[in-house]
Amino acid sequence: MLPFLGKTKTMILTYSSSFITHLLSLPPTSTPTLAISSSPLHRSSKVFFGSILRYKFRGYCFSGVNRGELMDNNTKVVQDHDSVTYLNHREAAEVDEILMGSLGFSVDQLMELAGLSVATAIAQVYNTKEYNRVLTICGPGNNGGDGLVVARHLYHFGYKPFVCYPKRTAKPLYIGLVTQLESLGIPFLSVDDLPMNLLEDFNILVDAMFGFSFHGTPRPPFDDLIQRLVNLQNCKEINQKPPVIASIDIPSGWHVEEGDISGDGIKPDMLVSLTAPKLCAKKFSGSHHFLGGRFVPPAIVDKFKLQLPPYPGTSMCVRIGKAPQVDISSMRENYISPELREDQVEADPFVQFQKWFDDALAAGLKEPNAMALCTAGIDGKPSSRMVLLKGFDKDGFVWYTNYASRKAKDLAWNDKASILFYWDRLNRQVRIEGSVKKVSEEESEHYFHSRPRGSQIGAIASTQSTVIPGRDFLHEDYKDLEAKFSDGAPIPKPKHWGGYRLTPEFFEFWQGQPSRLHDRLCYSPQEVDGTNVWRIKRLAP
């Protein structure tokens, strides 16, 4: 693929840099015949541009094309290449010219968005437990600037980044980026500082050397650095786990349209395309292909007839291409946790729960109060759903819902239920079983009026668990109620809505341990001298 790999043919190498983002989503599509269950859980001239073409950066686009398959809350995947627009070299350059020209975007603005998108994609796939040490190899142009921004964001995401930046520039933008990293204590490594075998010290290698505007043969030291990345592919043959390679926009050394021509180039595990994938991305065979950025306005979308997947939620990236095939049977986690011993836990399970819940809060976990509620109705069939804990004390654990929902009907027949908390990053779960009763009307009223006004209206609009004609139906009901209560007066709590309290009869505190030798400590009530006390027992994992 590359001249320094013994090929005599000089070719265009790749160079990528920053991007812009802004998703202008289409109105939701109505599907009237679909039955949906309602639920509460829910720079500016062309002359200037030409002067920087060699160090040009990518643009970043959006698409209103609603294609793709939801993979999780933060990731969608588009399976078909034909459903995504791929840009050739000329088109990518023209998009950038428009962005930096009539649209008024600056280099640093776009570079910041590019780096954030790449860092977000890395964080979605590679957790800090297994992939903590990150080396970002930065080139001399804007692609290198993207890499500097990536390193900063990864630091704030909890990774330990290192930077190799051999050819620094005296431009203020780049000096500023270096200063920012140095202020965080992020080490800068010279090429001589790097181990010859990069797998010895790093888990992730970010390829931010060259992009689609780079021409000619890479000069030292980048020729050697690219070769080192290529050599990592051989590690798999000797049963060593190499660090993963994440390339920004285009793997360094690939032809912008034809890809890895020789087949001897970098084979990254992750590719984060920016604006739209370049034609070479069709040749990408790694596990994770993401599109980064969400900013380009409709004028560019229409001009280039861009078709790109929508970004989910507030995410800065979206998965494209086929999702990686995984052998589910081989998926496992060898938990590393402090031991949970009988003489270390509280005698009172409520106090022990409070300690663990405080740990979950301190760890910054998302919704640590989310719990799986399991009920069984008259037919004996169990059902589970996630609800949010809204309070707990010595009397029990409280949540709120619609009294006409399935769980409410189950509890009307069988007041026995269980709740389960799972705190992933702490390797902990708590299982609680007991009987359930409604909280007082006064307690339900107080909580109802503590909720955001929109949530109050939503509780009235949602006839939970009933079949409705479609999402538009739900929106129309909500709008009607919103208009009804537009005077700002208090919204009356609906009679069909309120709280439940589970009074515990059993607790189990589970702590994940290596080799599946997990800790399971259970609390059950026992009468001692006429007084109920909690007895602690250990269960086999």
Coordinates of C-alpha atoms in Angstrom, one line a residue:
M1 CA 0.0 0.0 0.0
L2 CA 2.7 2.4 0.9
P3 CA 6.0 3.4 -0.8
F4 CA 7.9 2.8 2.4
L5 CA 6.5 -0.7 2.4
G6 CA 8.4 -1.5 -0.8
K7 CA 5.8 -0.1 -3.3
T8 CA 7.2 2.2 -5.9
K9 CA 4.0 3.8 -6.8
T10 CA 3.4 7.2 -5.2
M11 CA -0.2 7.7 -4.2
I12 CA -2.4 10.0 -2.3
L13 CA -2.3 9.3 1.4
T14 CA -5.0 10.2 3.6
Y15 CA -5.4 13.2 5.9
S16 CA -8.3 14.0 8.1
S17 CA -9.0 16.5 10.7
S18 CA -12.0 18.2 12.2
F19 CA -15.7 18.3 11.7
I20 CA -19.0 19.9 12.5
T21 CA -22.1 18.5 14.0
H22 CA -25.7 19.3 14.3
L23 CA -28.5 16.8 13.7
L24 CA -31.6 18.4 12.2
S25 CA -34.0 15.5 12.7
L26 CA -37.1 14.9 10.6
P27 CA -40.5 15.0 12.2
P28 CA -41.5 11.6 13.6
T29 CA -43.2 9.3 11.2
S30 CA -46.7 8.4 12.1
T31 CA -47.7 4.8 12.0
P32 CA -51.4 4.8 12.8
T33 CA -51.9 1.1 12.6
L34 CA -49.2 0.2 15.0
A35 CA -50.2 -0.8 18.5
I36 CA -48.0 0.8 21.2
S37 CA -48.0 0.2 24.9
S38 CA -47.8 3.4 26.9
S39 CA -45.2 3.5 29.7
P40 CA -43.9 6.1 32.1
L41 CA -40.3 5.0 31.9
H42 CA -39.3 6.0 29.9
R43 CA -11.5 31.8 7.3
S44 CA -14.0 32.4 5.4
S45 CA -12.9 33.0 1.7
K46 CA -12.0 30.5 -1.0
V47 CA -8.5 32.1 -1.2
F48 CA -7.9 31.3 2.4
F49 CA -9.3 27.8 2.1
G50 CA -7.0 27.1 -0.8
S51 CA -4.0 28.1 1.3
I52 CA -4.7 25.5 3.9
L53 CA -5.9 22.7 1.5
R54 CA -2.9 20.6 2.2
Y55 CA -3.8 20.6 5.9
K56 CA -7.5 20.6 5.4
F57 CA -10.1 19.2 7.7
R58 CA -13.2 17.2 7.1
G59 CA -16.7 18.5 7.3
Y60 CA -19.4 16.8 9.3
C61 CA -22.9 16.2 8.3
F62 CA -26.3 15.0 9.3
S63 CA -29.0 13.2 7.6
G64 CA -32.7 13.0 8.1
V65 CA -32.8 9.5 6.5
N66 CA -34.4 7.4 9.2
R67 CA -32.7 4.1 8.5
G68 CA -30.9 1.8 10.8
E69 CA -31.6 -0.5 13.6
L70 CA -31.5 0.5 17.2
M71 CA -28.8 -1.3 19.1
D72 CA -29.0 0.5 22.4
N73 CA -29.8 3.9 23.9
N74 CA -26.6 5.5 22.4
T75 CA -26.0 3.4 19.2
K76 CA -27.8 2.8 16.0
V77 CA -26.4 0.7 13.2
V78 CA -27.0 0.9 9.5
Q79 CA -26.6 -2.5 7.9
D80 CA -26.6 -1.5 4.2
H81 CA -23.8 0.4 2.5
D82 CA -26.3 1.7 -0.1
S83 CA -28.2 3.5 2.6
V84 CA -25.3 5.7 3.5
T85 CA -23.6 8.4 1.4
Y86 CA -19.9 7.9 0.8
L87 CA -17.8 10.9 -0.4
N88 CA -15.0 10.9 -2.9
H89 CA -12.0 13.2 -2.5
R90 CA -13.4 16.1 -4.5
E91 CA -16.7 16.0 -2.6
A92 CA -15.1 15.9 0.8
A93 CA -12.9 18.9 -0.1
E94 CA -15.9 20.8 -1.4
V95 CA -17.9 20.2 1.8
D96 CA -15.0 21.6 3.8
E97 CA -14.7 24.6 1.6
I98 CA -18.3 25.5 2.2
L99 CA -18.1 24.9 5.9
M100 CA -15.1 27.2 6.3
G101 CA -16.4 29.7 3.8
S102 CA -20.0 30.8 3.6
L103 CA -21.0 28.9 6.7
G104 CA -18.4 30.7 8.9
F105 CA -17.0 27.8 10.9
S106 CA -13.5 28.1 12.3
V107 CA -10.8 25.4 12.4
D108 CA -10.7 25.2 16.1
Q109 CA -14.4 24.9 16.4
L110 CA -14.6 22.0 14.0
M111 CA -11.5 20.4 15.5
E112 CA -13.0 20.4 18.9
L113 CA -16.2 18.7 17.6
A114 CA -14.1 16.1 15.8
G115 CA -12.1 15.2 18.8
L116 CA -15.2 14.9 21.0
S117 CA -16.9 12.6 18.6
V118 CA -13.9 10.3 18.3
A119 CA -13.5 10.2 22.0
T120 CA -17.2 9.4 22.5
A121 CA -17.0 6.6 20.0
I122 CA -14.0 5.1 21.8
A123 CA -15.7 5.4 25.1
Q124 CA -18.8 3.6 23.8
V125 CA -16.9 0.5 22.8
Y126 CA -13.8 0.3 25.0
N127 CA -14.3 0.5 28.7
T128 CA -11.7 1.9 31.0
K129 CA -11.2 -1.3 32.9
E130 CA -9.8 -3.2 30.0
Y131 CA -8.6 -0.4 27.8
N132 CA -7.2 2.3 30.0
R133 CA -3.8 3.3 28.5
V134 CA -4.3 5.2 25.3
L135 CA -1.5 6.4 22.9
T136 CA -2.6 9.1 20.4
I137 CA -0.1 9.5 17.6
C138 CA -0.6 13.0 16.1
G139 CA 0.5 14.2 12.7
P140 CA 1.6 17.7 11.7
G141 CA -1.7 18.9 10.4
N142 CA -5.3 19.2 11.5
N143 CA -5.7 15.5 11.9
G144 CA -3.0 15.7 14.5
G145 CA -5.0 18.5 16.1
D146 CA -8.0 16.2 16.2
G147 CA -5.9 13.7 18.1
L148 CA -4.8 16.3 20.7
V149 CA -8.4 17.0 21.3
V150 CA -9.3 13.3 21.6
A151 CA -6.6 12.9 24.2
R152 CA -8.1 15.7 26.3
H153 CA -11.6 14.3 26.2
L154 CA -10.4 10.8 27.0
Y155 CA -8.6 12.1 30.1
H156 CA -11.9 13.5 31.3
F157 CA -13.6 10.3 30.5
G158 CA -11.4 8.4 32.9
Y159 CA -8.7 7.1 30.5
K160 CA -4.9 7.5 30.9
P161 CA -3.8 9.1 27.7
F162 CA -0.3 9.6 26.3
V163 CA 0.6 11.6 23.2
C164 CA 3.3 11.2 20.6
Y165 CA 3.5 14.5 18.6
P166 CA 6.8 14.4 16.7
K167 CA 6.3 17.4 14.3
R168 CA 4.8 20.3 16.3
T169 CA 3.7 23.5 14.7
A170 CA 4.2 27.0 16.0
K171 CA 0.6 28.0 15.2
P172 CA -1.3 29.3 18.2
L173 CA -4.1 26.9 17.9
Y174 CA -1.8 23.9 18.3
I175 CA 0.3 25.5 21.0
G176 CA -2.9 26.0 22.9
L177 CA -3.9 22.4 22.6
V178 CA -0.5 21.2 23.8
T179 CA -0.8 23.6 26.8
Q180 CA -4.2 22.2 27.7
L181 CA -2.9 18.7 27.7
E182 CA 0.2 19.6 29.7
S183 CA -2.0 21.3 32.3
L184 CA -3.7 17.9 32.8
G185 CA -0.4 16.1 33.3
I186 CA -0.8 14.1 30.1
P187 CA 2.6 12.8 29.1
F188 CA 4.1 13.7 25.7
L189 CA 6.4 10.9 24.4
S190 CA 9.0 11.2 21.8
V191 CA 9.4 8.5 19.1
D192 CA 12.5 7.4 20.9
D193 CA 10.5 7.0 24.2
L194 CA 8.1 4.6 22.6
P195 CA 8.7 0.9 22.9
M196 CA 9.4 -0.8 19.6
N197 CA 6.5 -3.2 20.4
L198 CA 3.6 -0.9 21.2
L199 CA 1.5 -3.7 22.8
E200 CA 3.8 -3.6 25.9
D201 CA 2.4 -0.4 27.3
F202 CA -0.9 0.6 25.5
N203 CA -4.4 -0.8 25.1
I204 CA -5.7 1.7 22.5
L205 CA -3.7 3.4 19.7
V206 CA -5.4 6.5 18.1
D207 CA -4.2 7.0 14.6
A208 CA -4.3 10.8 14.0
M209 CA -1.4 11.1 11.6
F210 CA -2.7 11.7 8.1
G211 CA -6.0 12.4 6.4
F212 CA -7.4 12.7 2.9
S213 CA -5.6 15.9 2.0
F214 CA -2.1 14.6 2.5
H215 CA -0.1 13.9 -0.6
G216 CA 3.1 12.0 -1.3
T217 CA 5.2 9.7 0.8
P218 CA 5.3 10.0 4.5
R219 CA 8.6 11.2 5.9
P220 CA 10.3 10.1 9.1
P221 CA 9.3 9.5 11.7
F222 CA 5.8 8.8 10.5
D223 CA 6.9 6.1 8.1
D224 CA 8.2 4.1 11.0
L225 CA 5.2 4.8 13.2
I226 CA 2.8 3.6 10.5
Q227 CA 5.0 0.5 10.1
R228 CA 4.7 -0.2 13.8
L229 CA 1.0 -0.1 13.6
V230 CA 1.1 -2.5 10.7
N231 CA 3.4 -4.9 12.6
L232 CA 0.8 -5.1 15.4
Q233 CA -1.4 -7.3 13.2
N234 CA 1.2 -10.1 13.5
C235 CA 0.7 -10.2 17.3
K236 CA -2.5 -12.2 16.8
E237 CA -0.5 -15.0 15.3
I238 CA 1.6 -15.5 18.4
N239 CA -1.4 -15.4 20.8
Q240 CA -0.7 -12.0 22.1
K241 CA -3.5 -9.5 22.5
P242 CA -2.5 -6.4 20.6
P243 CA -3.9 -2.9 21.5
V244 CA -6.8 -1.9 19.4
I245 CA -6.3 0.8 16.7
A246 CA -8.8 3.6 16.2
S247 CA -8.3 5.6 13.0
I248 CA -9.8 9.1 12.6
D249 CA -11.8 9.5 9.3
I250 CA -9.3 7.5 7.2
P251 CA -6.6 5.1 8.3
S252 CA -3.2 6.7 7.7
G253 CA -1.7 5.5 4.4
W254 CA -5.0 4.5 2.8
H255 CA -6.0 5.9 -0.5
V256 CA -9.0 8.2 0.1
E257 CA -11.1 6.4 -2.4
E258 CA -9.5 3.0 -3.0
G259 CA -8.5 2.2 0.5
D260 CA -5.7 -0.2 1.5
I261 CA -4.5 -0.9 -2.1
S262 CA -1.7 -3.3 -1.3
G263 CA -3.4 -5.0 1.6
D264 CA -0.3 -4.5 3.7
G265 CA -1.5 -1.3 5.5
I266 CA -3.0 -0.5 8.8
K267 CA -6.0 -2.6 9.7
P268 CA -7.8 -0.6 12.4
D269 CA -10.3 -2.1 14.7
M270 CA -12.3 1.1 14.8
L271 CA -12.9 3.8 12.2
V272 CA -14.6 7.0 13.1
S273 CA -15.7 8.7 9.8
L274 CA -16.5 12.4 9.9
T275 CA -19.1 14.3 8.0
A276 CA -19.8 11.2 5.8
P277 CA -17.7 8.1 5.2
K278 CA -15.2 8.4 2.5
L279 CA -15.2 5.9 -0.3
C280 CA -12.3 4.0 1.2
A281 CA -14.5 3.2 4.2
K282 CA -16.3 0.6 2.1
K283 CA -13.1 -1.4 2.4
F284 CA -13.0 -1.2 6.2
S285 CA -13.3 -4.6 7.7
G286 CA -12.8 -3.8 11.4
S287 CA -15.4 -4.4 14.1
H288 CA -16.5 -0.8 14.8
H289 CA -17.4 1.8 12.2
F290 CA -18.8 5.1 13.6
L291 CA -19.9 8.3 12.1
G292 CA -18.9 11.3 14.2
G293 CA -20.4 14.8 14.4
R294 CA -23.8 16.3 13.8
F295 CA -23.7 19.8 12.5
V296 CA -24.1 20.4 8.8
P297 CA -27.2 22.4 7.7
P298 CA -29.8 21.3 5.1
A299 CA -28.1 23.3 2.3
I300 CA -25.1 20.9 2.3
V301 CA -27.3 17.9 2.8
D302 CA -29.4 18.8 -0.2
K303 CA -26.4 19.9 -2.4
F304 CA -24.6 16.6 -1.9
K305 CA -27.7 14.5 -1.5
L306 CA -26.4 13.1 1.8
Q307 CA -28.0 10.1 3.3
L308 CA -26.8 9.4 6.8
P309 CA -28.3 7.9 9.8
P310 CA -29.8 10.1 12.6
Y311 CA -27.8 10.4 15.8
P312 CA -29.6 8.9 18.8
G313 CA -30.4 11.2 21.7
T314 CA -27.5 13.6 22.5
S315 CA -24.8 11.3 21.3
M316 CA -21.9 12.7 19.2
C317 CA -21.5 9.5 17.2
V318 CA -23.6 6.8 15.5
R319 CA -22.6 3.3 14.6
I320 CA -22.7 2.4 10.9
G321 CA -21.9 -0.8 9.0
K322 CA -22.6 -4.2 10.4
A323 CA -22.5 -4.7 14.1
P324 CA -19.7 -7.1 15.2
Q325 CA -20.6 -10.7 15.4
V326 CA -20.1 -12.0 18.9
D327 CA -20.0 -15.5 20.3
I328 CA -22.3 -15.0 23.2
S329 CA -21.2 -18.1 25.0
S330 CA -17.7 -16.6 25.3
M331 CA -18.8 -13.4 26.8
R332 CA -17.7 -13.2 30.5
E333 CA -16.3 -10.8 33.0
N334 CA -13.8 -11.8 35.7
Y335 CA -14.9 -9.4 38.4
I336 CA -12.2 -7.8 40.6
S337 CA -13.8 -6.5 43.8
P338 CA -13.1 -6.2 47.5
E339 CA -14.3 -9.2 49.5
L340 CA -17.6 -8.9 51.2
R341 CA -17.3 -10.6 54.6
E342 CA -19.9 -11.1 57.3
D343 CA -17.9 -9.2 59.9
Q344 CA -17.6 -6.2 57.5
V345 CA -21.3 -5.6 56.7
E346 CA -23.8 -3.8 58.8
A347 CA -26.1 -5.8 61.1
D348 CA -29.1 -3.8 59.7
P349 CA -29.7 -4.5 56.0
F350 CA -31.3 -1.0 55.6
V351 CA -28.1 0.6 56.8
Q352 CA -26.0 -1.7 54.5
F353 CA -28.2 -0.7 51.5
Q354 CA -27.8 2.9 52.3
K355 CA -24.0 2.5 52.3
W356 CA -24.0 0.7 48.9
F357 CA -26.5 3.2 47.5
D358 CA -24.2 6.1 48.6
D359 CA -21.3 4.3 46.9
A360 CA -23.3 4.1 43.7
L361 CA -24.1 7.8 43.9
A362 CA -20.4 8.7 44.6
A363 CA -19.4 6.6 41.6
G364 CA -21.5 8.8 39.3
L365 CA -23.6 5.8 38.0
K366 CA -26.5 6.7 35.7
E367 CA -29.8 6.2 37.5
P368 CA -28.5 4.3 40.5
N369 CA -32.1 4.2 41.7
A370 CA -33.3 2.1 38.7
M371 CA -34.6 -1.2 39.8
A372 CA -36.2 -4.3 38.2
L373 CA -39.6 -4.9 39.7
C374 CA -40.9 -8.4 39.5
T375 CA -44.5 -9.4 40.0
A376 CA -46.8 -12.3 39.3
G377 CA -50.6 -12.1 38.7
I378 CA -53.6 -14.4 39.0
D379 CA -52.3 -16.7 36.3
G380 CA -49.0 -17.1 38.1
K381 CA -47.0 -15.8 35.2
P382 CA -44.1 -13.5 36.3
S383 CA -43.4 -10.2 34.7
S384 CA -40.5 -7.7 35.1
R385 CA -39.9 -4.1 34.3
M386 CA -37.6 -1.3 35.3
V387 CA -38.9 1.4 37.6
L388 CA -37.3 4.1 39.6
L389 CA -36.9 4.1 43.4
K390 CA -38.3 7.3 44.8
G391 CA -37.6 6.8 48.5
F392 CA -36.7 4.2 51.2
D393 CA -36.6 4.1 54.9
K394 CA -37.2 1.5 57.7
D395 CA -40.7 1.0 56.4
G396 CA -39.6 0.0 52.9
F397 CA -38.9 0.9 49.3
V398 CA -41.2 3.3 47.4
W399 CA -42.0 3.8 43.7
Y400 CA -44.9 5.3 41.8
T401 CA -47.0 4.1 38.8
N402 CA -50.4 3.9 37.2
Y403 CA -52.8 1.9 39.4
A404 CA -54.4 0.4 36.2
S405 CA -51.1 -1.0 34.8
R406 CA -50.2 -4.6 34.6
K407 CA -47.9 -4.5 37.6
A408 CA -50.7 -2.9 39.7
K409 CA -53.2 -5.6 38.6
D410 CA -50.6 -8.2 39.6
L411 CA -50.1 -6.6 43.0
A412 CA -53.9 -6.4 43.6
W413 CA -54.0 -10.2 43.3
N414 CA -50.6 -11.1 44.7
D415 CA -48.9 -8.6 47.0
K416 CA -45.6 -10.4 47.0
A417 CA -42.9 -8.9 44.8
S418 CA -39.2 -8.5 44.4
I419 CA -36.9 -5.6 43.4
L420 CA -33.4 -5.8 42.0
F421 CA -30.7 -3.2 41.9
Y422 CA -27.6 -3.7 39.6
W423 CA -24.7 -1.4 39.8
D424 CA -22.4 -2.5 37.0
R425 CA -19.2 -0.5 37.6
L426 CA -19.2 -1.6 41.2
N427 CA -19.9 -5.2 40.5
R428 CA -22.8 -5.2 42.9
Q429 CA -26.4 -6.1 43.0
V430 CA -29.0 -6.1 45.7
R431 CA -32.1 -8.3 45.6
I432 CA -35.0 -7.5 48.0
E433 CA -38.2 -9.5 48.4
G434 CA -41.3 -8.6 50.4
S435 CA -45.0 -7.6 50.4
V436 CA -46.3 -4.5 48.7
K437 CA -49.0 -2.0 49.7
K438 CA -50.1 1.3 48.3
V439 CA -48.7 4.4 50.0
S440 CA -51.1 6.9 51.5
E441 CA -53.0 9.3 49.2
E442 CA -51.3 12.2 51.0
E443 CA -47.9 10.7 50.3
S444 CA -48.8 10.2 46.6
E445 CA -50.2 13.8 46.4
H446 CA -47.0 15.2 47.8
Y447 CA -44.7 13.3 45.4
F448 CA -47.0 14.0 42.4
H449 CA -46.7 17.8 42.9
S450 CA -43.0 17.6 43.4
R451 CA -42.6 16.3 39.8
P452 CA -41.9 18.5 36.8
R453 CA -45.1 19.8 35.3
G454 CA -44.6 17.9 32.1
S455 CA -44.3 14.7 34.0
Q456 CA -47.5 15.4 35.8
I457 CA -49.3 15.9 32.5
G458 CA -47.7 12.8 31.2
A459 CA -49.1 10.7 34.1
I460 CA -52.6 11.8 33.1
A461 CA -52.1 11.3 29.4
S462 CA -50.7 7.8 29.7
T463 CA -53.3 5.1 30.2
Q464 CA -50.4 2.8 31.0
S465 CA -50.4 -0.8 29.5
T466 CA -53.4 -0.2 27.3
V467 CA -53.3 -0.5 23.5
I468 CA -53.3 2.9 21.7
P469 CA -53.5 3.6 17.9
G470 CA -50.0 5.1 17.7
R471 CA -47.5 7.6 19.1
D472 CA -49.4 10.6 17.5
F473 CA -52.4 9.7 19.6
L474 CA -50.4 10.0 22.7
H475 CA -48.9 13.3 21.6
E476 CA -52.3 14.7 20.8
D477 CA -53.7 13.8 24.3
Y478 CA -50.6 15.4 25.9
K479 CA -51.1 18.6 23.9
D480 CA -54.7 18.8 24.8
L481 CA -53.9 18.4 28.5
E482 CA -51.1 20.9 28.2
A483 CA -53.5 23.5 26.8
K484 CA -56.1 22.6 29.5
F485 CA -53.5 23.3 32.3
S486 CA -51.8 26.3 30.6
D487 CA -53.0 28.7 33.2
G488 CA -50.3 27.5 35.6
A489 CA -52.8 26.4 38.3
P490 CA -51.9 23.2 40.2
I491 CA -52.6 20.0 38.3
P492 CA -54.8 17.6 40.2
K493 CA -53.3 14.1 40.7
P494 CA -55.3 11.5 38.8
K495 CA -57.0 8.9 41.0
H496 CA -55.4 6.1 39.0
W497 CA -51.9 7.1 39.9
G498 CA -49.9 6.7 43.1
G499 CA -47.2 4.9 45.0
Y500 CA -46.4 1.5 46.3
R501 CA -44.1 0.5 49.2
L502 CA -42.4 -2.9 49.4
T503 CA -41.8 -4.0 53.0
P504 CA -38.7 -6.3 52.9
E505 CA -38.7 -9.8 54.2
F506 CA -35.4 -10.8 52.6
F507 CA -32.2 -9.0 51.4
E508 CA -29.4 -10.4 49.3
F509 CA -26.2 -8.4 48.8
W510 CA -24.1 -9.7 45.9
Q511 CA -20.5 -8.7 45.2
G512 CA -18.8 -10.1 42.0
Q513 CA -15.5 -11.8 42.5
P514 CA -12.8 -13.5 40.3
S515 CA -13.4 -17.0 39.0
R516 CA -17.1 -16.8 39.8
L517 CA -16.5 -17.1 43.5
H518 CA -19.0 -14.3 44.2
D519 CA -20.0 -13.1 47.6
R520 CA -23.7 -13.5 48.5
L521 CA -24.8 -12.4 51.9
C522 CA -28.4 -12.7 52.8
Y523 CA -30.5 -11.1 55.5
S524 CA -33.7 -12.8 56.7
P525 CA -35.8 -12.0 59.9
Q526 CA -35.6 -14.3 62.9
E527 CA -37.3 -14.0 66.3
V528 CA -34.8 -14.0 69.2
D529 CA -36.3 -13.6 72.7
G530 CA -39.5 -12.3 71.3
T531 CA -37.7 -9.7 69.1
N532 CA -37.3 -9.8 65.4
V533 CA -33.7 -9.5 64.3
W534 CA -32.0 -9.9 61.0
R535 CA -29.9 -13.0 60.6
I536 CA -27.0 -13.0 58.1
K537 CA -26.2 -16.1 56.0
R538 CA -23.7 -16.7 53.2
L539 CA -25.0 -18.5 50.1
A540 CA -22.8 -20.4 47.7
P541 CA -22.2 -18.4 44.5

